[in-house]
XYZ file of C-alpha atoms in Angstrom:
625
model
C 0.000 0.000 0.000
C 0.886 3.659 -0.467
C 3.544 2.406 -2.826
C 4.680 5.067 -5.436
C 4.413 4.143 -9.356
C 7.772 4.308 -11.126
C 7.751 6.940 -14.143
C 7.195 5.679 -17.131
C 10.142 5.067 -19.269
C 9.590 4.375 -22.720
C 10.587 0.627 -23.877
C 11.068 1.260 -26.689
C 13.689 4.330 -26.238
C 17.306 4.518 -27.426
C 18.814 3.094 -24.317
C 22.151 4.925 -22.935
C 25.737 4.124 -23.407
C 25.681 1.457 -19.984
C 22.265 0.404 -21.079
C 19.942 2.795 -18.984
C 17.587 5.061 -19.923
C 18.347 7.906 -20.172
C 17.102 9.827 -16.993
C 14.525 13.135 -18.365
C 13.054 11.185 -21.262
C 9.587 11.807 -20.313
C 8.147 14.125 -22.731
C 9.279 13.343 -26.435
C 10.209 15.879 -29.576
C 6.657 17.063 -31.023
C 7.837 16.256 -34.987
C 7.783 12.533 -33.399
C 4.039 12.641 -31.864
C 0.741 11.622 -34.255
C -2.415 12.034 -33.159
C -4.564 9.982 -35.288
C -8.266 8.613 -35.185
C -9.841 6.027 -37.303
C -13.167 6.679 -38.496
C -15.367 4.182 -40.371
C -18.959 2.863 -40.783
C -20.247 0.666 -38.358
C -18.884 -3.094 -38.569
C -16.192 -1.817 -41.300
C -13.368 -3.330 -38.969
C -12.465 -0.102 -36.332
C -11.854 -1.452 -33.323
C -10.036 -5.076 -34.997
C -7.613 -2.638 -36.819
C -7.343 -1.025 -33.571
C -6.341 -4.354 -31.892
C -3.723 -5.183 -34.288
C -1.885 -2.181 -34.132
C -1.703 -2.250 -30.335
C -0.396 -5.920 -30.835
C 1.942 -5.151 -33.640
C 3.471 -2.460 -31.096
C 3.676 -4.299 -28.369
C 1.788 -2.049 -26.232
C -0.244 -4.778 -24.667
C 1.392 -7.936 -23.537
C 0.510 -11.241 -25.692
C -1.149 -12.946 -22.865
C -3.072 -9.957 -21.974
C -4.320 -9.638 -25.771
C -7.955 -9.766 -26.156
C -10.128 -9.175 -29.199
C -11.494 -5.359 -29.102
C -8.984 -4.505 -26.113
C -10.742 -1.175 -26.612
C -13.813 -1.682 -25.927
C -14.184 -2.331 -21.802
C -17.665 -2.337 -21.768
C -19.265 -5.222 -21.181
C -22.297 -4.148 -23.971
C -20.068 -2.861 -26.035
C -18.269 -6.390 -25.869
C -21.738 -8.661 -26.220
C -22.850 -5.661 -29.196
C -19.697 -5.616 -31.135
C -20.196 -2.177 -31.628
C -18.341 0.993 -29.933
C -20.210 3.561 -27.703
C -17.346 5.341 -25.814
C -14.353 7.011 -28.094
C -10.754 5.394 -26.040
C -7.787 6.415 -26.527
C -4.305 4.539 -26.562
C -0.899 5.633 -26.401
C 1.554 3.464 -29.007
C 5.151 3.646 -29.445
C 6.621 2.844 -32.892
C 10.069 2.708 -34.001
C 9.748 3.062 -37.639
C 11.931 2.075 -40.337
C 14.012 5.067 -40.264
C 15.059 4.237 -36.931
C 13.251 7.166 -35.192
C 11.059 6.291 -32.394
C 7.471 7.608 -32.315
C 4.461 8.351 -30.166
C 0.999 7.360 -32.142
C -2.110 8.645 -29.841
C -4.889 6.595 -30.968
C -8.477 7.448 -30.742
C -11.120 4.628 -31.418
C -14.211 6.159 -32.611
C -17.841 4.677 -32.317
C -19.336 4.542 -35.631
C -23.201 4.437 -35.062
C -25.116 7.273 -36.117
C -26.129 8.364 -32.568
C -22.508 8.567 -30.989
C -21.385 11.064 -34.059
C -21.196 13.663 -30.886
C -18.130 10.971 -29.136
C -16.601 11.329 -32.954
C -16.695 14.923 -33.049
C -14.782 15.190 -29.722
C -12.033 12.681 -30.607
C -11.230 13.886 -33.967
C -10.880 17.953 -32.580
C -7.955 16.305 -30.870
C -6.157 14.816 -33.898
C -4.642 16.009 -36.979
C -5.486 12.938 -39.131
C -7.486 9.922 -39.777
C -7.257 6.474 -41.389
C -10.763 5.771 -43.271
C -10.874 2.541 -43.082
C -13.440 0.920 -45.995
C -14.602 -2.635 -46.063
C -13.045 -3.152 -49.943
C -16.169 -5.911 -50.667
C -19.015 -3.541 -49.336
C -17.127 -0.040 -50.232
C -18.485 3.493 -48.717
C -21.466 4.013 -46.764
C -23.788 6.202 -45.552
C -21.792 6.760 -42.046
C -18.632 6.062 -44.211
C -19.698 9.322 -45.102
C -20.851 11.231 -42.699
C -17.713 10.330 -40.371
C -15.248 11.568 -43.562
C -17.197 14.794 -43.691
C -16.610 15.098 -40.013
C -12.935 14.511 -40.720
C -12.868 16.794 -43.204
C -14.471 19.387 -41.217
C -12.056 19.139 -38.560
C -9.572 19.951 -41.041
C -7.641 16.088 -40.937
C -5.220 14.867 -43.533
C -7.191 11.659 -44.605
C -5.351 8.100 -44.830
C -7.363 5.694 -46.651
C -7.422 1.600 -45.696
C -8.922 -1.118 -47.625
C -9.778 -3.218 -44.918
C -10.973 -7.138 -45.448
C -8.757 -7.554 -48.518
C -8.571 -11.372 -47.495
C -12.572 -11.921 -48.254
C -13.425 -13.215 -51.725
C -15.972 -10.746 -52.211
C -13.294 -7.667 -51.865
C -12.699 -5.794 -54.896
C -10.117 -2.710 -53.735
C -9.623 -1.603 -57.553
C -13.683 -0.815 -57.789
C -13.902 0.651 -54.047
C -10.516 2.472 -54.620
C -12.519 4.258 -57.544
C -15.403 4.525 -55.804
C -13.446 6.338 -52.301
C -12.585 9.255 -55.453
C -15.987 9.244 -56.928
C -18.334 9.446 -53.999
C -15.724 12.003 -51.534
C -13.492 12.451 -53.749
C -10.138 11.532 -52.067
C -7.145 10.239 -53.891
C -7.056 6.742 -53.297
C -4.342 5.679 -55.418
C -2.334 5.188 -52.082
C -5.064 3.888 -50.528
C -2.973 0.505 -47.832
C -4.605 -2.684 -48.524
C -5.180 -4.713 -45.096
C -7.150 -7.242 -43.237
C -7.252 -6.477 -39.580
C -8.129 -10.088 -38.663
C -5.334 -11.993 -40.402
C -2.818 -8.762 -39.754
C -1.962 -8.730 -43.169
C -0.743 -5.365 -44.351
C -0.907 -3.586 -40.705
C 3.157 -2.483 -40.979
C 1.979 -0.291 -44.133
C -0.772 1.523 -41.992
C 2.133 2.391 -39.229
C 4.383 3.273 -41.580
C 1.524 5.243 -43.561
C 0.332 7.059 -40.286
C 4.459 8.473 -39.709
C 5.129 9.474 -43.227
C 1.389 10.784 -44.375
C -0.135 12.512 -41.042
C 1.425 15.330 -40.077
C 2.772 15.687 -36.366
C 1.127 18.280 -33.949
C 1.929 21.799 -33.561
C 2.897 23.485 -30.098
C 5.337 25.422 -28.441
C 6.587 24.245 -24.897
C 7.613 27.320 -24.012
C 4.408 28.857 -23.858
C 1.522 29.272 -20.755
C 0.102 25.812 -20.189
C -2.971 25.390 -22.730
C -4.986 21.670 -22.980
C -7.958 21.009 -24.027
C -10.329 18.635 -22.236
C -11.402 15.978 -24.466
C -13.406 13.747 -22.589
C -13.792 12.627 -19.108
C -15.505 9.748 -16.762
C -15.765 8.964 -13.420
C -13.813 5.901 -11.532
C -15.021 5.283 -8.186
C -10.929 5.402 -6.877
C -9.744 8.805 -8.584
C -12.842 10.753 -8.766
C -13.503 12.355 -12.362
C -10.283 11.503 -14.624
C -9.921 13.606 -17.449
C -8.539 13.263 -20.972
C -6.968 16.293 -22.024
C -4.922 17.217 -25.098
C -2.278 19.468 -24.658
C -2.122 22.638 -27.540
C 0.878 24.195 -25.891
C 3.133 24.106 -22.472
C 3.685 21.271 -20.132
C 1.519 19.785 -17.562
C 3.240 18.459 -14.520
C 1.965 16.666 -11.488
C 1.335 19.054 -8.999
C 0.743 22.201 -10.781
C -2.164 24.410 -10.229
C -4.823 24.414 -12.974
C -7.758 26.872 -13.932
C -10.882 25.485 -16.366
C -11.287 28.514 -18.121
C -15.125 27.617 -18.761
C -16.260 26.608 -15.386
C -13.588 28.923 -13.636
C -12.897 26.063 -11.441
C -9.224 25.915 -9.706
C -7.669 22.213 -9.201
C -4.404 20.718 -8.192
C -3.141 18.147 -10.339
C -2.777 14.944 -8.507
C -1.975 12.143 -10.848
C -0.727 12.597 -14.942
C -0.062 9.868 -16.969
C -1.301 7.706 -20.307
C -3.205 4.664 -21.013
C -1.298 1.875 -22.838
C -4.241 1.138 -22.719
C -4.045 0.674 -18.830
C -3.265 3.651 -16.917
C 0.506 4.162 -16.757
C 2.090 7.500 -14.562
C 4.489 9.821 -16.377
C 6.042 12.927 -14.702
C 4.479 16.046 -17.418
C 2.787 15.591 -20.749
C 4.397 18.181 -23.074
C 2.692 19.505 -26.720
C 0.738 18.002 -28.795
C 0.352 14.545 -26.446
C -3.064 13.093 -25.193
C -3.320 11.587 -21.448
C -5.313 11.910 -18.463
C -5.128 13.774 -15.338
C -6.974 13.499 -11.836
C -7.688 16.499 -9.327
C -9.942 15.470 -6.914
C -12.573 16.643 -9.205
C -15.665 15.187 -7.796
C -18.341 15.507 -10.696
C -18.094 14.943 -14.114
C -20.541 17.898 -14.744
C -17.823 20.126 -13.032
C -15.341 19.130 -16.203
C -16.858 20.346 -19.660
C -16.151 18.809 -22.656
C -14.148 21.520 -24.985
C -13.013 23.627 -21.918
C -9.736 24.976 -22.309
C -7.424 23.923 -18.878
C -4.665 26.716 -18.106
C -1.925 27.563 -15.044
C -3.463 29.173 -12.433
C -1.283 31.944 -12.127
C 0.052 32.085 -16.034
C -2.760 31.535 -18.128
C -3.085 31.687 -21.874
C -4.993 34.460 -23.164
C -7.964 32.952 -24.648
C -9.895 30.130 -24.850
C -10.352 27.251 -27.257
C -13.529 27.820 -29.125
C -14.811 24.026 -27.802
C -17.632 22.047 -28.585
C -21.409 22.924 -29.003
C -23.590 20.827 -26.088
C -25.146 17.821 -27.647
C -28.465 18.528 -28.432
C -30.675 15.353 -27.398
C -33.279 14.373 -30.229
C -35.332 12.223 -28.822
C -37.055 11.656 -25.307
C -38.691 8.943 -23.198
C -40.191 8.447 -19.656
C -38.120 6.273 -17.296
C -39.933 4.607 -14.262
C -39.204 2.094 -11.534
C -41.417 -0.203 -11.621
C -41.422 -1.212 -7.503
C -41.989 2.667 -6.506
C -39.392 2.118 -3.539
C -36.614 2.196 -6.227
C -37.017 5.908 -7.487
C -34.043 6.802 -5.011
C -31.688 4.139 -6.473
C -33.108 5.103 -10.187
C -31.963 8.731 -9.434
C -28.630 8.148 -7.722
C -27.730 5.195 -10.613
C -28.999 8.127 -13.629
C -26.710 10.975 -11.708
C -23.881 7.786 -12.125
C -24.481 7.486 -15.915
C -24.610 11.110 -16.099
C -20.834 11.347 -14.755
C -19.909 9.703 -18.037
C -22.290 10.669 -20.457
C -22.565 14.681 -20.746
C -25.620 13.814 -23.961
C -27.582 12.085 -21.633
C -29.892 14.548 -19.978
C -32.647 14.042 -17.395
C -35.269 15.884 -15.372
C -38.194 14.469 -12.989
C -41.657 13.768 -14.026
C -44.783 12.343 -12.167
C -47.135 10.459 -14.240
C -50.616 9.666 -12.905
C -50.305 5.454 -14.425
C -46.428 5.007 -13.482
C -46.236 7.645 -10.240
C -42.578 9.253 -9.960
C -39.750 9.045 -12.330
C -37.456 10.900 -15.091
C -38.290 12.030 -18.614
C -34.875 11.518 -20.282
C -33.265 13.428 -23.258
C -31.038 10.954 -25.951
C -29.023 11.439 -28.653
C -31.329 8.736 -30.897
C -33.091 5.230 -30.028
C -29.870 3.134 -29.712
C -28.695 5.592 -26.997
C -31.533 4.820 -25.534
C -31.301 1.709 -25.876
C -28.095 1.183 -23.855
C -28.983 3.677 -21.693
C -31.724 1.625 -20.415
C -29.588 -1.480 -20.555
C -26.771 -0.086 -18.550
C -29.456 1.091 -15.467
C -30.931 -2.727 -15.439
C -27.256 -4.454 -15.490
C -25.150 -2.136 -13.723
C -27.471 -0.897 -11.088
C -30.435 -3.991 -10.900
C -33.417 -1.762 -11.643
C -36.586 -2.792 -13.087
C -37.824 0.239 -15.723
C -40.658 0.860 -17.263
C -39.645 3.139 -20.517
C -42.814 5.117 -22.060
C -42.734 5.598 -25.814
C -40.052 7.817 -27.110
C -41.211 10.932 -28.605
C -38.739 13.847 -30.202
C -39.473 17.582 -28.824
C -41.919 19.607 -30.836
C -42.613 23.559 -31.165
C -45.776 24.582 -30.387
C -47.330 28.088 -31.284
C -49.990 28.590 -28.890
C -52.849 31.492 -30.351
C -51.377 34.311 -28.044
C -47.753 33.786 -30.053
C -45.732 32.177 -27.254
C -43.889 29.118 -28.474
C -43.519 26.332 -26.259
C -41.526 23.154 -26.536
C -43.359 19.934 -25.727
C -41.358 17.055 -24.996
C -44.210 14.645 -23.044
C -47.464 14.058 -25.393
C -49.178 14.002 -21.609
C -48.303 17.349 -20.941
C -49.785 18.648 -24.308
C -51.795 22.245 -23.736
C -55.738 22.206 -24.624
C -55.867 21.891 -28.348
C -58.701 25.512 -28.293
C -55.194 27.426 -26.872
C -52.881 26.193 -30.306
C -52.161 27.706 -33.241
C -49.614 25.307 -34.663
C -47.412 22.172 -33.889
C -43.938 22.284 -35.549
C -42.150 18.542 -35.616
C -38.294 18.041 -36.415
C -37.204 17.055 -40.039
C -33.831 15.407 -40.307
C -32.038 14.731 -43.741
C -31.833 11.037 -44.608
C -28.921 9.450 -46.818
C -29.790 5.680 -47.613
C -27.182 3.738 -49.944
C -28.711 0.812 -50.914
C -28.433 -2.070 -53.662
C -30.650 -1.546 -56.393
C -33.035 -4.674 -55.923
C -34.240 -3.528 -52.763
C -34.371 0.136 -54.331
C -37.606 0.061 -54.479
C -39.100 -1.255 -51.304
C -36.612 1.582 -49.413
C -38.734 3.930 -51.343
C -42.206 2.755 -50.414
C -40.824 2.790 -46.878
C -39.775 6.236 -47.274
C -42.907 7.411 -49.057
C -45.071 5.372 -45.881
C -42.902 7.712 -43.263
C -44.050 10.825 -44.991
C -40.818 11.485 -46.581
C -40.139 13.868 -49.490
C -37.388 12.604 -51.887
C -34.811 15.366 -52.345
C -32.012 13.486 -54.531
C -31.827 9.860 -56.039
C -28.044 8.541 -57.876
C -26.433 6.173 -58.401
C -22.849 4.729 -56.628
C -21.307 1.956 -58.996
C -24.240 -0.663 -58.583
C -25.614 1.509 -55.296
C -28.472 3.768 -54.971
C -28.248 6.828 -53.188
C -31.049 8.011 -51.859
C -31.491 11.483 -49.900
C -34.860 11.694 -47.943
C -36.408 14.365 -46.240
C -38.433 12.475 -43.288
C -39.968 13.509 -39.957
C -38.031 12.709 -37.128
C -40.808 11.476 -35.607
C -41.539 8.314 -38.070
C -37.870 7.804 -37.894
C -37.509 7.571 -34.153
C -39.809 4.360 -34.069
C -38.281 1.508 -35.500
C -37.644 2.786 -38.550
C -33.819 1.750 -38.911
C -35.237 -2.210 -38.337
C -37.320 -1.664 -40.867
C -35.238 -0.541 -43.719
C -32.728 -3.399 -42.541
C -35.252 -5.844 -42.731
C -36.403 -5.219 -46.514
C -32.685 -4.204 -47.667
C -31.891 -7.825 -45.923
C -29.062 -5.687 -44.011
C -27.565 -4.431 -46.633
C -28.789 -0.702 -46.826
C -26.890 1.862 -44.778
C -28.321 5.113 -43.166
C -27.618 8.155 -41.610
C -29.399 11.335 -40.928
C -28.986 14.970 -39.711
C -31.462 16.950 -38.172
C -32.501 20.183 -40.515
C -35.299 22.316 -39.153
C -39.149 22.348 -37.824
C -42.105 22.085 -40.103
C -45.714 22.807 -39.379
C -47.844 19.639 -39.720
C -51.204 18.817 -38.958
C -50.374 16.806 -35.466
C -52.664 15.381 -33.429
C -52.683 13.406 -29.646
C -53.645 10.013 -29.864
C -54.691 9.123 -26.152
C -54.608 5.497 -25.667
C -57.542 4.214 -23.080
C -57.321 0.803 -20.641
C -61.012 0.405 -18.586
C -61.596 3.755 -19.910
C -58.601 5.572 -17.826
C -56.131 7.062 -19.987
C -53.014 5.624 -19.566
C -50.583 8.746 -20.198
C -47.599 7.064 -20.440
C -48.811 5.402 -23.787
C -50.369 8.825 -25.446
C -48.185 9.910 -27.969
C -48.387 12.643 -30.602
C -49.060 11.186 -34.563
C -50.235 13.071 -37.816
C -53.490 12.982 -38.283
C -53.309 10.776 -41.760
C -51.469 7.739 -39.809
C -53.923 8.043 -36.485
C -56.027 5.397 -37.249
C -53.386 3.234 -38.394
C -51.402 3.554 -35.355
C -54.142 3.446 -32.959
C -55.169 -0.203 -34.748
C -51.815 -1.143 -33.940
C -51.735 -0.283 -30.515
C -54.617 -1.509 -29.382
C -54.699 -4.982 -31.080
C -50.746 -5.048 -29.578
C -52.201 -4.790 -25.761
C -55.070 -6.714 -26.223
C -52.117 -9.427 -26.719
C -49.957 -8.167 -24.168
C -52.376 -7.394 -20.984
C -53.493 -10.935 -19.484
C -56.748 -11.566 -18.864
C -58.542 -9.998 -15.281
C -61.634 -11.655 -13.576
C -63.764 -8.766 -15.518
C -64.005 -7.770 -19.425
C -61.235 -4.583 -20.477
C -61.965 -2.781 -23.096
C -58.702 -0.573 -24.787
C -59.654 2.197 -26.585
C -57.392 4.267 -29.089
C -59.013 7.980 -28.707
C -58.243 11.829 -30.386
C -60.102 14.121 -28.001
C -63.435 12.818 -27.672
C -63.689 10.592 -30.807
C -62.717 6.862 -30.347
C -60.637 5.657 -33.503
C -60.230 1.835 -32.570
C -61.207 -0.359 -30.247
C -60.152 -3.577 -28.418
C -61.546 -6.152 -25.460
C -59.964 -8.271 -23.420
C -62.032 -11.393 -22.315
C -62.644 -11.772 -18.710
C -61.471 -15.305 -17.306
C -64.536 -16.798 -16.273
C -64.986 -19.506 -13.186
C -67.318 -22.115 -13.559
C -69.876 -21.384 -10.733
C -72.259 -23.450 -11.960
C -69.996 -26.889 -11.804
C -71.294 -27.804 -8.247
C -74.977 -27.467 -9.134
C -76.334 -30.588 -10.083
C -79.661 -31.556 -10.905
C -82.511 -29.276 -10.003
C -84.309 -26.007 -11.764
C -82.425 -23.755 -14.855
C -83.359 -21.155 -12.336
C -80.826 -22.137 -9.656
C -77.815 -22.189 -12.001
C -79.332 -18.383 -13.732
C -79.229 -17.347 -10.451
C -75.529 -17.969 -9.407
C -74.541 -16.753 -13.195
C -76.451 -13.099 -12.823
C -74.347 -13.196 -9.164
C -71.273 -13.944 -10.602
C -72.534 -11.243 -13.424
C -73.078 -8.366 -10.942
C -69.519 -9.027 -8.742
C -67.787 -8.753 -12.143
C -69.832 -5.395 -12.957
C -68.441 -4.155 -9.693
C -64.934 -5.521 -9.955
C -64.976 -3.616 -13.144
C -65.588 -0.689 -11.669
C -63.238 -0.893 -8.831
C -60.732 -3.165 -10.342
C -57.161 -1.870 -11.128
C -55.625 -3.062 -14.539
C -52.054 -4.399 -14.315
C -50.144 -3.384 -17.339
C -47.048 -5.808 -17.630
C -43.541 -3.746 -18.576
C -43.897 -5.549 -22.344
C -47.272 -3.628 -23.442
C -45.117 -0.794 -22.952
C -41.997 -1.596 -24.723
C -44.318 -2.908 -27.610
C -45.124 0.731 -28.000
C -42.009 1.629 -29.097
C -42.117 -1.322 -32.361
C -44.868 -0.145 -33.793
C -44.869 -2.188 -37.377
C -43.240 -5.026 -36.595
C-alpha cells in the first residue's frame, strides 16, 4: 500500500551508453508525436484494426491480448459495436530508426454517438478511413469523412478485409474518389483479422499525417477531451495538450467553469493507466484532481496555469443537443431513489444524456430523459438494469416539438401528456432530419415505399457503382420508431443510413390518447399526424389486447383523439365455472348464481385496477413489426 508508481520510461527508447535510460526522457520531440483517429462505418473493422496495431506495437502484452482490447464495456463487448471514443498511447520505431508516439483514438461509428466522434477527432490532426473493400463506402462512411474533413484532418485511406473473396479494392478504390473524392491511389490494402498489411498503416500514419503543432515554451494550454468517473480517482480527465507542459502538482484553472484544481496524478493509457512525470505539446493523457463531478469538467473547456494563463480560450464544442425523449420509471416505486442516484452515475460519463423528474398519474414518480437517438436509448436503459439492478418501465419515445400557442408564445413539448388544450394552439412544428440511404438496387424500391409510408419527401436519387443513393427528407418522428429495423429488414441488411437533423415544419399533429377500462393511460399517449392516427391506434390496441393478461372482468382498450374513439379492443374476462357444483334441479338455480357472478364482475370492473405488464409498454415503441 501507499507504494509510489515508477515513471514511465519508454521501452522502446534509445537506451544509454551502460544500457539505462536515459534519466529526463519523459516528454518526447513534437515532430515525433501523431495524433490519429480512425473513423469508419459501423462493422467496417475499427476497433479489430485497432487491436492489431496495439499488438503489432507491443503495447499490450501477448497474454493480456484480447479481441477489441478497446472496448471495456461489457455491452459494447456482447454488441460488437463501440459507444465510448478510447484512446491509446503506441510507441513505434519506424523504419528510419526514429522512435514515435501514435495517440490513438477509437471512434464509435453508429449514427447516434457522431457527438463521441466529433470530440475525438478535434484532438487529432489525421485519420485512417478505413473501408470494407467488398461492401465499399457508406452512408456513415460518409458522414464520419465529412466530419474529418471538417475538422480539417489529412485523410489516410485503408482497404480493410482484402482477405474476403468478395473484396474488390480496384472498384472501391474508384469509388473512395468518386463518392468524396479523395485520392485513393495510395489507398494501404489490409485485413485487420489476419494482420496482413498492418506495418503499411504504421508506416503510412508516420510518413502521411502530419505531427502536432505546439510550443513548450508557452503558458500551459490543454484542451479537455473527454472525461468519466472511476469510483478510486474521482472524475479523470482526458486532455490534449495545444501548448506548455503539464506536470503533477501544478495548479490548474478550467477557463469555462472557472474552477481551480491541483493536479494529482498525470499519466497515459497503454491502454491501462501508466504515470508519467508532465505531458508536453501536442500529447493526449489523463489527469486526476480530486474533481468530484463529471458535470464540473466540460467537454471543450480549455485547462490553463493558475497563475500564467493563456490568453484565450479554445472555441470548444457545441452541447449535444438530445433528439429524442422517453419516460423512465421504476417499476417497484421504492426504487425511485436508487433510479436517481444510478442516472446521476451514468450522467458522470455521459454529458448527452440529460434528465429531469416527471410524475405520471399510471407510473407515479420518475425521469423524462433526453437521448441522442433510439440506440442511446437503448443502452442507456440497458446499462441502469445491469449495472445498477433496476426494473424500468420506458414510455414511448417521442422527439421535442414547437408549439405556437394562439397568443404567439412558443412552447416546446417534450411529453405528449403534458400537451396544452388543443382551443389554446395555433400550430405544432415537428423536427425534419435529412436522410442518406445507400442501398443495392433490388431492394431500391421497397426503401422507397418505406420512405414514401414515413411521410418522406425525396430530395435526390443517384447512383454509386451498382448503389443507390437516396437522400430523404423524413420527420423525425416516423424515424424515431423503428424505422432503422425496418429498412434493414427489406434491404436484408444491406442498406446503410444516416441522418442529420434540418429544421421544424408545421404539420397537422394530433394526440392520440390510448384508453385501458376507460382511464387514460398517459404514459402510452403519444403525438401522430393525423393521416397515420387510425393506423397507429389499430396497432396499438390490437398489440395490448395481446400483451395485458386476462382480469376476472371484461377490459376494453380504446385508441381515442379528443373525444372521438378511432379503434377499439376487449380483453375477455377469465370466467370460473360457478355453476360446476350445481347438479340436478331447476335452470333457475344455475341463472341465479350466473347473474351473481354477473353483478360481482360489474363491480370488480368498476373498482378493479388493470395491471399493465412492462412488455405492453416496450411494444409501443415497435410499432410495425
Amino acid at each position: 500500500m501507499g507504494k509510489q508508481l515508477p515513471v514511465f520510461r519508454d521501452v522502446r527508447l534509445p537506451r544509454g551508453p551502460h544500457g539505462c535510460y536515459p534519466a529526463t526522457m519523459t516528454t518526447h520531440p513534437i515532430e515525433n508525436v501523431r495524433n490519429f483517429s480512425i473513423v469508419a462505418h459501423i462493422d467496417h473493422g475499427k476497433s479489430t484494426l485497432a487491436d492489431r496495431l496495439i499488438q503489432q506495437t507491443g503495447t499490450v502484452a501477448a497474454r493480456d491480448m484480447v479481441e477489441q482490447v478497446l472496448d471495456s464495456m461489457d455491452i459494447e463487448r456482447e454488441r460488437g459495436i463501440t459507444i465510448k471514443a478510447q484512446t491509446v498511447r503506441l510507441d513505434y520505431i519506424a523504419k528510419d530508426g526514429k522512435a514515435y508516439i501514435l495517440n490513438l483514438m477509437d471512434t464509435p461509428g453508429h449514427v447516434d454517438f457522431a457527438y463521441e466522434v466529433s470530440r475525438s477527432l478535434a484532438a487529432c490532426e489525421g485519420s485512417l478511413l478505413v473501408v470494407d473493400a467488398s461492401q465499399g463506402v457508406e452512408a456513415q462512411t460518409l458522414a464520419n469523412v465529412y466530419h474529418a474533413l471538417d475538422a480539417g484532418h489529412e485523410i489516410v485511406p485503408v482497404l480493410n478485409k482484402i482477405d474476403l473473396p468478395a473484396a474488390e479494392p480496384d472498384r472501391i478504390k474508384q469509388q473512395i474518389e468518386d463518392v468524396i473524392g479523395l485520392d485513393a491511389s495510395q489507398a494501404v490494402p489490409i485485413s485487420a483479422k489476419t494482420g496482413i498489411g498492418i506495418d503499411l498503416v504504421l508506416e503510412a500514419i508516420v510518413t502521411r499525417l502530419p505531427p502536432p503543432k505546439g510550443d513548450e515554451t508557452a503558458p500551459l494550454k490543454a484542451m479537455l477531451v473527454d472525461s468519466y468517473y472511476d469510483a478510486y480517482l474521482g472524475v479523470v480527465v482526458i486532455v490534449r495538450i495545444i501548448d506548455g507542459v503539464m506536470k503533477k502538482g501544478q495548479r490548474i484553472k478550467m477557463m469555462g467553469t472557472d474552477a481551480h484544481y491541483e493536479v494529482e496524478k498525470i499519466g497515459v493509457f497503454k491502454p491501462k493507466m501508466l504515470d508519467v512525470a508532465q505531458l508536453g505539446p501536442g500529447e493526449v493523457g489523463f489527469i486526476t484532481a480530486q474533481i468530484k463531478q463529471v458535470a464540473d469538467t466540460r467537454v471543450g473547456d480549455t485547462i490553463t496555469d493558475e497563475k500564467k494563463g493563456c490568453a484565450e480560450a479554445l472555441p470548444g464544442f457545441k452541447p449535444a443537443q438530445p433528439v429524442v425523449f422517453c419516460g423512465l420509471f421504476p417499476v417497484d416505486a421504492a426504487e425511485f431513489d436508487d433510479l436517481r442516484a444510478a442516472m446521476g452515475k451514468l450522467r458522470l460519463n455521459d454529458a448527452s444524456f440529460t434528465f429531469e423528474m416527471e410524475s405520471s398519474a399510471a407510473l407515479g414518480f420518475g425521469f423524462r430523459c433526453g437521448f441522442l437517438g433510439l440506440l442511446h436509448l437503448e443502452i442507456i436503459q440497458e446499462r441502469l438494469q445491469r449495472e445498477f439492478n433496476l426494473d424500468l418501465i420506458a414510455t414511448a419515445p417521442s422527439v421535442v416539438y414547437h408549439i405556437t400557442l394562439n397568443n404567439g408564445e412558443v412552447i416546446d413539448l417534450h411529453n405528449p401528456a403534458d400537451m396544452p388544450d388543443i382551443v389554446k394552439i395555433d400550430e405544432i412544428a415537428e423536427p425534419w432530419i435529412r436522410a442518406t440511404i445507400l442501398t443495392p438496387d433490388e431492394y431500391l424500391g421497397s426503401v422507397l415505399k418505406l420512405c414514401q409510408e414515413r411521410r418522406g419527401l425525396q430530395v435526390d436519387l443517384s447512383y454509386v457503382g451498382k448503389r443507390a443513393m437516396a437522400v430523404y427528407d423524413l420527420p423525425l418522428n416516423e424515424v424515431v420508431f423503428d424505422f432503422y429495423d425496418r429498412l434493414k429488414s427489406i434491404s436484408k441488411g444491406y442498406a446503410s443510413f444516416d441522418y442529420a437533423l434540418t429544421d421544424y415544419r408545421a404539420g397537422d399533429l394530433v394526440k392520440m390518447s390510448i384508453l385501458v377500462n376507460a382511464e387514460p393511460v398517459d404514459a402510452l399517449s403519444m403525438l401522430v399526424h393525423r393521416t397515420r392516427a387510425d393506423m397507429r391506434g389499430r396497432v396499438m390496441v390490437e398489440k395490448l389486447k395481446e400483451l395485458i393478461p386476462p382480469h376476472m372482468f371484461q377490459i376494453p382498450i380504446q385508441a381515442a383523439l379528443g373525444g372521438k374513439i378511432i379503434a377499439r379492443e376487449t380483453v375477455r374476462a377469465l370466467r370460473k365455472d360457478v355453476t360446476a357444483k350445481c347438479y340436478g334441479g331447476d335452470a333457475t338455480r344455475k341463472r341465479k348464481l350466473l347473474e351473481k357472478q354477473k353483478e360481482g364482475k360489474k363491480r370488480m370492473r368498476q373498482f378493479g385496477k388493470v395491471e399493465i405488464p412492462q412488455e405492453a409498454f416496450i411494444a409501443a415503441l415497435k410499432m410495425d413489426s
